[in-house]
Coordinates of C-alpha atoms and ligand atoms in Angstrom, one line a residue:
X1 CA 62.8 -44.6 -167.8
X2 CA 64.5 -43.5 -164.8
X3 CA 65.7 -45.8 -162.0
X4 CA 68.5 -47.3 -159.7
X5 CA 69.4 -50.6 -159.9
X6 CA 71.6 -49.9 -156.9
X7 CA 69.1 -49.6 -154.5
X8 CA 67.4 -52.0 -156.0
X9 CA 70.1 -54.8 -155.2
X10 CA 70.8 -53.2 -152.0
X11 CA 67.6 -53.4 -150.5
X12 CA 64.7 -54.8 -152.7
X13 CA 63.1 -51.1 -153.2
X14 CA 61.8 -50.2 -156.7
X15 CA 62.3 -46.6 -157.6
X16 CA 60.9 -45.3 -161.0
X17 CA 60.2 -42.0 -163.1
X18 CA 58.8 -43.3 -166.6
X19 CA 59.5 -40.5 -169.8
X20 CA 56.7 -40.6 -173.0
X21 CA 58.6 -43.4 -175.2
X22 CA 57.3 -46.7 -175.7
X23 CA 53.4 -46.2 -174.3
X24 CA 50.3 -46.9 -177.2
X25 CA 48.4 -43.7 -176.5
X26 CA 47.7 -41.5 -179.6
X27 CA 49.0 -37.6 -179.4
X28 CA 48.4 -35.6 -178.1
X29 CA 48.9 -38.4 -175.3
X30 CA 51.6 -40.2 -177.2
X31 CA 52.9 -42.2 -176.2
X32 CA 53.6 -43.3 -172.3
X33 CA 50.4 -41.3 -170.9
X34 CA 49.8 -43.1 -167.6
X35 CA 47.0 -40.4 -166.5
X36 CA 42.9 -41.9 -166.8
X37 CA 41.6 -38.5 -165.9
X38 CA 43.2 -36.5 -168.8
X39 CA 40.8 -37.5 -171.8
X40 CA 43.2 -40.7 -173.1
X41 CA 41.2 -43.8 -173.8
X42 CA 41.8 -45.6 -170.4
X43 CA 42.3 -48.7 -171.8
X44 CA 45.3 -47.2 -173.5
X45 CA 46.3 -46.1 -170.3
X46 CA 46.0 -49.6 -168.2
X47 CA 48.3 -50.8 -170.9
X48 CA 51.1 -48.2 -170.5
X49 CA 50.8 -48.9 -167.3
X50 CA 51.0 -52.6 -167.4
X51 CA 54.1 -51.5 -169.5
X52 CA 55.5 -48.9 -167.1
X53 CA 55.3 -51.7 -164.4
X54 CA 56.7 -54.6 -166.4
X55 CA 60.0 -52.9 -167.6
X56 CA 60.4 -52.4 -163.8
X57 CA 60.4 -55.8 -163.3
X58 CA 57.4 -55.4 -161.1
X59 CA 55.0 -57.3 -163.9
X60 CA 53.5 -59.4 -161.3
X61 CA 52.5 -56.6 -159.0
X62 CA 50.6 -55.1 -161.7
X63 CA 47.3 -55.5 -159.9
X64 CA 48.1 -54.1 -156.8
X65 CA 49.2 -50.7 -158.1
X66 CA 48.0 -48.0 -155.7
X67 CA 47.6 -44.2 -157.9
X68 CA 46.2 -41.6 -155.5
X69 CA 43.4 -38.6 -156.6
X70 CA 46.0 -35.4 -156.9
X71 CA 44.5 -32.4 -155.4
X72 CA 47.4 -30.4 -154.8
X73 CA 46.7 -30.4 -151.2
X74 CA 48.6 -31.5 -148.3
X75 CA 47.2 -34.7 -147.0
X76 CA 49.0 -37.7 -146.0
X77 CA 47.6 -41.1 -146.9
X78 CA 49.1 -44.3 -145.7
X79 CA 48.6 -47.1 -147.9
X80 CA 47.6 -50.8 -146.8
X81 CA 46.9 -54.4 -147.8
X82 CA 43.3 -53.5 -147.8
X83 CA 44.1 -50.7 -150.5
X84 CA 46.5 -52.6 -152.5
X85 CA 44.6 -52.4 -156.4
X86 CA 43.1 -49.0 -155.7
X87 CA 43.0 -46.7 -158.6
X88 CA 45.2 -50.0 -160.4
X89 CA 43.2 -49.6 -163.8
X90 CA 41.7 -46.4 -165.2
X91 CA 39.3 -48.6 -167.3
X92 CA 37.8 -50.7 -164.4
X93 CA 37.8 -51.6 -160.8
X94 CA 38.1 -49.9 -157.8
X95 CA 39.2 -45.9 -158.1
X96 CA 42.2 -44.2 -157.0
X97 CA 43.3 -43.3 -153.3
X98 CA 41.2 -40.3 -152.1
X99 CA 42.5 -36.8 -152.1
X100 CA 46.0 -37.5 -151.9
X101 CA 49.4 -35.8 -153.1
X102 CA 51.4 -37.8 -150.4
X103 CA 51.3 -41.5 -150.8
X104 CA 53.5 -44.0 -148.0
X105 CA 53.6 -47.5 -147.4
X106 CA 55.6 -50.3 -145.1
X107 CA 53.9 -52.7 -147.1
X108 CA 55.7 -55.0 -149.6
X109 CA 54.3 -55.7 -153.2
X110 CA 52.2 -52.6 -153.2
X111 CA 53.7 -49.8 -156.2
X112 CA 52.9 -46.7 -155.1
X113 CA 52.1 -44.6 -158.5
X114 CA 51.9 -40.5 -159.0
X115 CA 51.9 -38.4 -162.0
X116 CA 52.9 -35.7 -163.1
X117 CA 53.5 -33.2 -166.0
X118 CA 55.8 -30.1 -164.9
X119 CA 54.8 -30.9 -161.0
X120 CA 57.8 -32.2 -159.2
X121 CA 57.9 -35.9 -158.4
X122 CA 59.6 -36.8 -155.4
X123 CA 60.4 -40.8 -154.0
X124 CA 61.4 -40.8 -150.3
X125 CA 62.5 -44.0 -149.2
X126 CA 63.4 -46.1 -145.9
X127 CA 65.8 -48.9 -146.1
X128 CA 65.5 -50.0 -142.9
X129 CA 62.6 -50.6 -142.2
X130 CA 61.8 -50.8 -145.8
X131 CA 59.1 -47.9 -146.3
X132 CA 58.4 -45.6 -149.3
X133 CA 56.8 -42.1 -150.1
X134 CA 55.5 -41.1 -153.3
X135 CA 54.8 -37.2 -153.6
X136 CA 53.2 -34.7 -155.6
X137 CA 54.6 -31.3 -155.1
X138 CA 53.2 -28.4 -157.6
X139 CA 53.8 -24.6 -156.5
X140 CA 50.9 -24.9 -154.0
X141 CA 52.5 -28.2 -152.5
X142 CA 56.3 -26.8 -152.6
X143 CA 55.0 -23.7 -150.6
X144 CA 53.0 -25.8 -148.3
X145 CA 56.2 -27.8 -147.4
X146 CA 54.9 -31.0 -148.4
X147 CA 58.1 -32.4 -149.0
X148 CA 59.3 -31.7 -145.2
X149 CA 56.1 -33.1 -144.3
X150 CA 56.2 -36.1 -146.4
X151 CA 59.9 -36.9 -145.2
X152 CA 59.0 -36.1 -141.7
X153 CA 55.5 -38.8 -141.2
X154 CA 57.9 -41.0 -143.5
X155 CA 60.3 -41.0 -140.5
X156 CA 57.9 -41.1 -137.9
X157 CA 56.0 -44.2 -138.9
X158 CA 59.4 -46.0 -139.7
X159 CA 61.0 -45.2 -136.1
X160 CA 63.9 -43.4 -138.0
X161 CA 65.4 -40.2 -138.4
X162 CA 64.8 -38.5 -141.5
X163 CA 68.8 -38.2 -142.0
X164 CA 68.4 -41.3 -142.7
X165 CA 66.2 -41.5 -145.6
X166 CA 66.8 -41.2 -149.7
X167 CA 65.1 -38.7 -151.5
X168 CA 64.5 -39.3 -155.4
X169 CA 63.8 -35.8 -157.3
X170 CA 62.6 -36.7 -160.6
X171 CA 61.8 -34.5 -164.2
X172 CA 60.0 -31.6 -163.4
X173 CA 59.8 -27.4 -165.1
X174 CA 63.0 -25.7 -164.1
X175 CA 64.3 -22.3 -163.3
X176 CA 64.8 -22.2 -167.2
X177 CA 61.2 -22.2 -168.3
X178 CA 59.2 -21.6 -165.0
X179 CA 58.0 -17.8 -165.1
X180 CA 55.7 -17.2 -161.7
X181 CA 53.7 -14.1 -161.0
X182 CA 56.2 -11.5 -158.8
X183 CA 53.7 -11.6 -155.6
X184 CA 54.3 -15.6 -155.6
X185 CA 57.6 -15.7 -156.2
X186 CA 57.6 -13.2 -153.3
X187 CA 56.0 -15.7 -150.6
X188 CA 59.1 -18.5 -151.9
X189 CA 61.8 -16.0 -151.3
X190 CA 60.3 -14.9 -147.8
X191 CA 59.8 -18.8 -147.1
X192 CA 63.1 -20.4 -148.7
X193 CA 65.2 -17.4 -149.6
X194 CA 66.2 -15.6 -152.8
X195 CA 68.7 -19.0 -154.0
X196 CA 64.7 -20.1 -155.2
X197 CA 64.9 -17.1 -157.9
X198 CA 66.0 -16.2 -161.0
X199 CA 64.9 -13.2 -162.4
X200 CA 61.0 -13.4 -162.4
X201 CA 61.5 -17.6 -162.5
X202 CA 60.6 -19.8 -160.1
X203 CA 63.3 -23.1 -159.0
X204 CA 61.2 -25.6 -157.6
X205 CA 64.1 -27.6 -157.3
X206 CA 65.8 -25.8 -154.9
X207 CA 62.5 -25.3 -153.1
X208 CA 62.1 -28.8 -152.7
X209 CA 65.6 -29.7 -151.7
X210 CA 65.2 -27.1 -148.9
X211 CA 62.0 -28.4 -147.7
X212 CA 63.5 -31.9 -147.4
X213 CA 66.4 -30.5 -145.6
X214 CA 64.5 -28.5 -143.2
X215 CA 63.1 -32.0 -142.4
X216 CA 66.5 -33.6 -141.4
X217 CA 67.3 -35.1 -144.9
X218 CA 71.0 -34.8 -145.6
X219 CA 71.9 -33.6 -149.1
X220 CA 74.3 -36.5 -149.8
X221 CA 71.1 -38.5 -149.7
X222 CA 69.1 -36.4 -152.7
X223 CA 69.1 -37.3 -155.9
X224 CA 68.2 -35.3 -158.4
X225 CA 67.3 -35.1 -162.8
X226 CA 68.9 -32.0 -164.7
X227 CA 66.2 -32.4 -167.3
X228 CA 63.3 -29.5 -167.8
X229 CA 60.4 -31.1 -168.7
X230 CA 59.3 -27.7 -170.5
X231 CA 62.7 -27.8 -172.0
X232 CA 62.0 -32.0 -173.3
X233 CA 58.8 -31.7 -174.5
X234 CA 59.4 -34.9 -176.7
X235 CA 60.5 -36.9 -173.8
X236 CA 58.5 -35.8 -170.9
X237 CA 55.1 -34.5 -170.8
X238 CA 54.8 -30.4 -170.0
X239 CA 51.6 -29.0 -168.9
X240 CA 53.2 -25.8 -170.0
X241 CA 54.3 -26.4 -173.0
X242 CA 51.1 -27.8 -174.0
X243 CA 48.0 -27.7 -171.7
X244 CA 45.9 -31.3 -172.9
X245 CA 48.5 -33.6 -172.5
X246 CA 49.6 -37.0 -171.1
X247 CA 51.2 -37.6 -167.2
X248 CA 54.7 -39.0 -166.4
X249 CA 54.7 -41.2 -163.5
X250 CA 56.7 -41.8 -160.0
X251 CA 56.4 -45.1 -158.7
X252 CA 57.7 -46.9 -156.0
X253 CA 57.5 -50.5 -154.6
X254 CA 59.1 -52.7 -152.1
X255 CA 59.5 -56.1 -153.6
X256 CA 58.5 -59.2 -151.2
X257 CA 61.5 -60.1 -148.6
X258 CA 63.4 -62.8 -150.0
Ligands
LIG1 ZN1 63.4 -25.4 -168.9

């Protein structure tokens, strides 16, 4: 598991990117899968999550856990008290957020969850006030600049300026291992120049950090993860690398003022 403690201490935000170890699910979901649509037994799933949660200290939000329906499209979906425990359990209960690959929330005690297998996960965050972003951003969302557009709404409904704001870039397929067709690769380097190429690869990476700095986020503020989840097939989960598979998850929280 990814996280920062810093920011934890700083500010009472939760930021997570869980990896495959230390889940129940049986291959070829083993072991972490946090994912009820991908043909796990969900109730192996509620209990990865419960354990996903827990090791972020969060054990007592576990109910309120908000995971979105990912579409790869562009929509923005704030998130509530009266949607706090929507798509919590993949074995019962209410379902997920709607259509979704942009989740946001002002609202404390409400963990934001979305997964992810080779798709680039991306927290945004707001320390003042205390707001959060959880994003989904495959090809389709990178050349939609849905990171821009996350960081921008994030800023808007917090009264800030998106130089203000953290951005949290977790595992995702890199330039190593991501080959694209040559008439997509073509639209990125029109859109985001020829830095996002390497050879007939793809760097979604770079994509992303130039979407959230055409939005006004500063680079000292993004954080990023040198692993290829292609490349870590053992610790991450790769769509890739093999096609019926688990997720990873993003999550985010802002714990109750103290
Ligand atoms: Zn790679």
């Amino acid at each position: 598991m990814l996280t920062d403690t810093h920011l934890r201490d700083r500010c009472g935000i939760v930021v997570g990117f869980s990896e495959r170890s230390g889940g129940v699910s049986l291959p070829p979901y083993a072991s972490l899968n946090l994912a009820g649509h991908v043909g796990d037994d969900p109730v192996d799933v509620d209990e990865n999550r419960s354990r996903f949660v827990e090791a972020l200290g969060l054990a007592l939000m576990r109910d309120r856990l908000v995971t979105a329906q990912q579409v790869h499209g562009e929509a923005v979906r704030e998130v509530t008290d009266a949607e706090a425990g929507f798509g919590a359990f993949a074995a019962k209960g209410q379902g997920p957020i709607a259509a979704s690959d942009v989740l946001v929330t002002l609202t404390p005690e409400t963990p934001l969850l979305m997964l992810y297998a080779d798709c680039v996960p991306i927290v945004l965050v707001c320390e003042a006030p205390r707001a959060v972003a959880v994003v989904h951003a495959g090809w389709r969302g990178a050349l939609a600049s849905l990171p821009e557009k996350a960081a921008t709404e994030l800023a808007l409904r917090c009264g800030v300026e998106a130089s203000s704001l953290l951005a949290y870039v977790g595992p995702h397929i890199h330039e190593c291992c991501y080959a694209v067709d040559r008439k997509l690769l073509s639209q990125f380097v029109s859109k985001f120049g020829n830095i996002c190429a390497v050879d007939t690869r793809l760097d979604l990476g770079v994509v992303v950090a130039r979407s959230l700095l055409a939005a006004g986020v500063i680079p000292e503020a993004m954080t990023g993860c040198d692993a290829c989840t292609f490349n870590h097939a053992e610790r991450f989960f790769s769509y890739r690398a093999s096609t019926v598979t688990g997720r990873h998850g993003a999550l985010a929280a802002i714990t109750k003022a103290e």
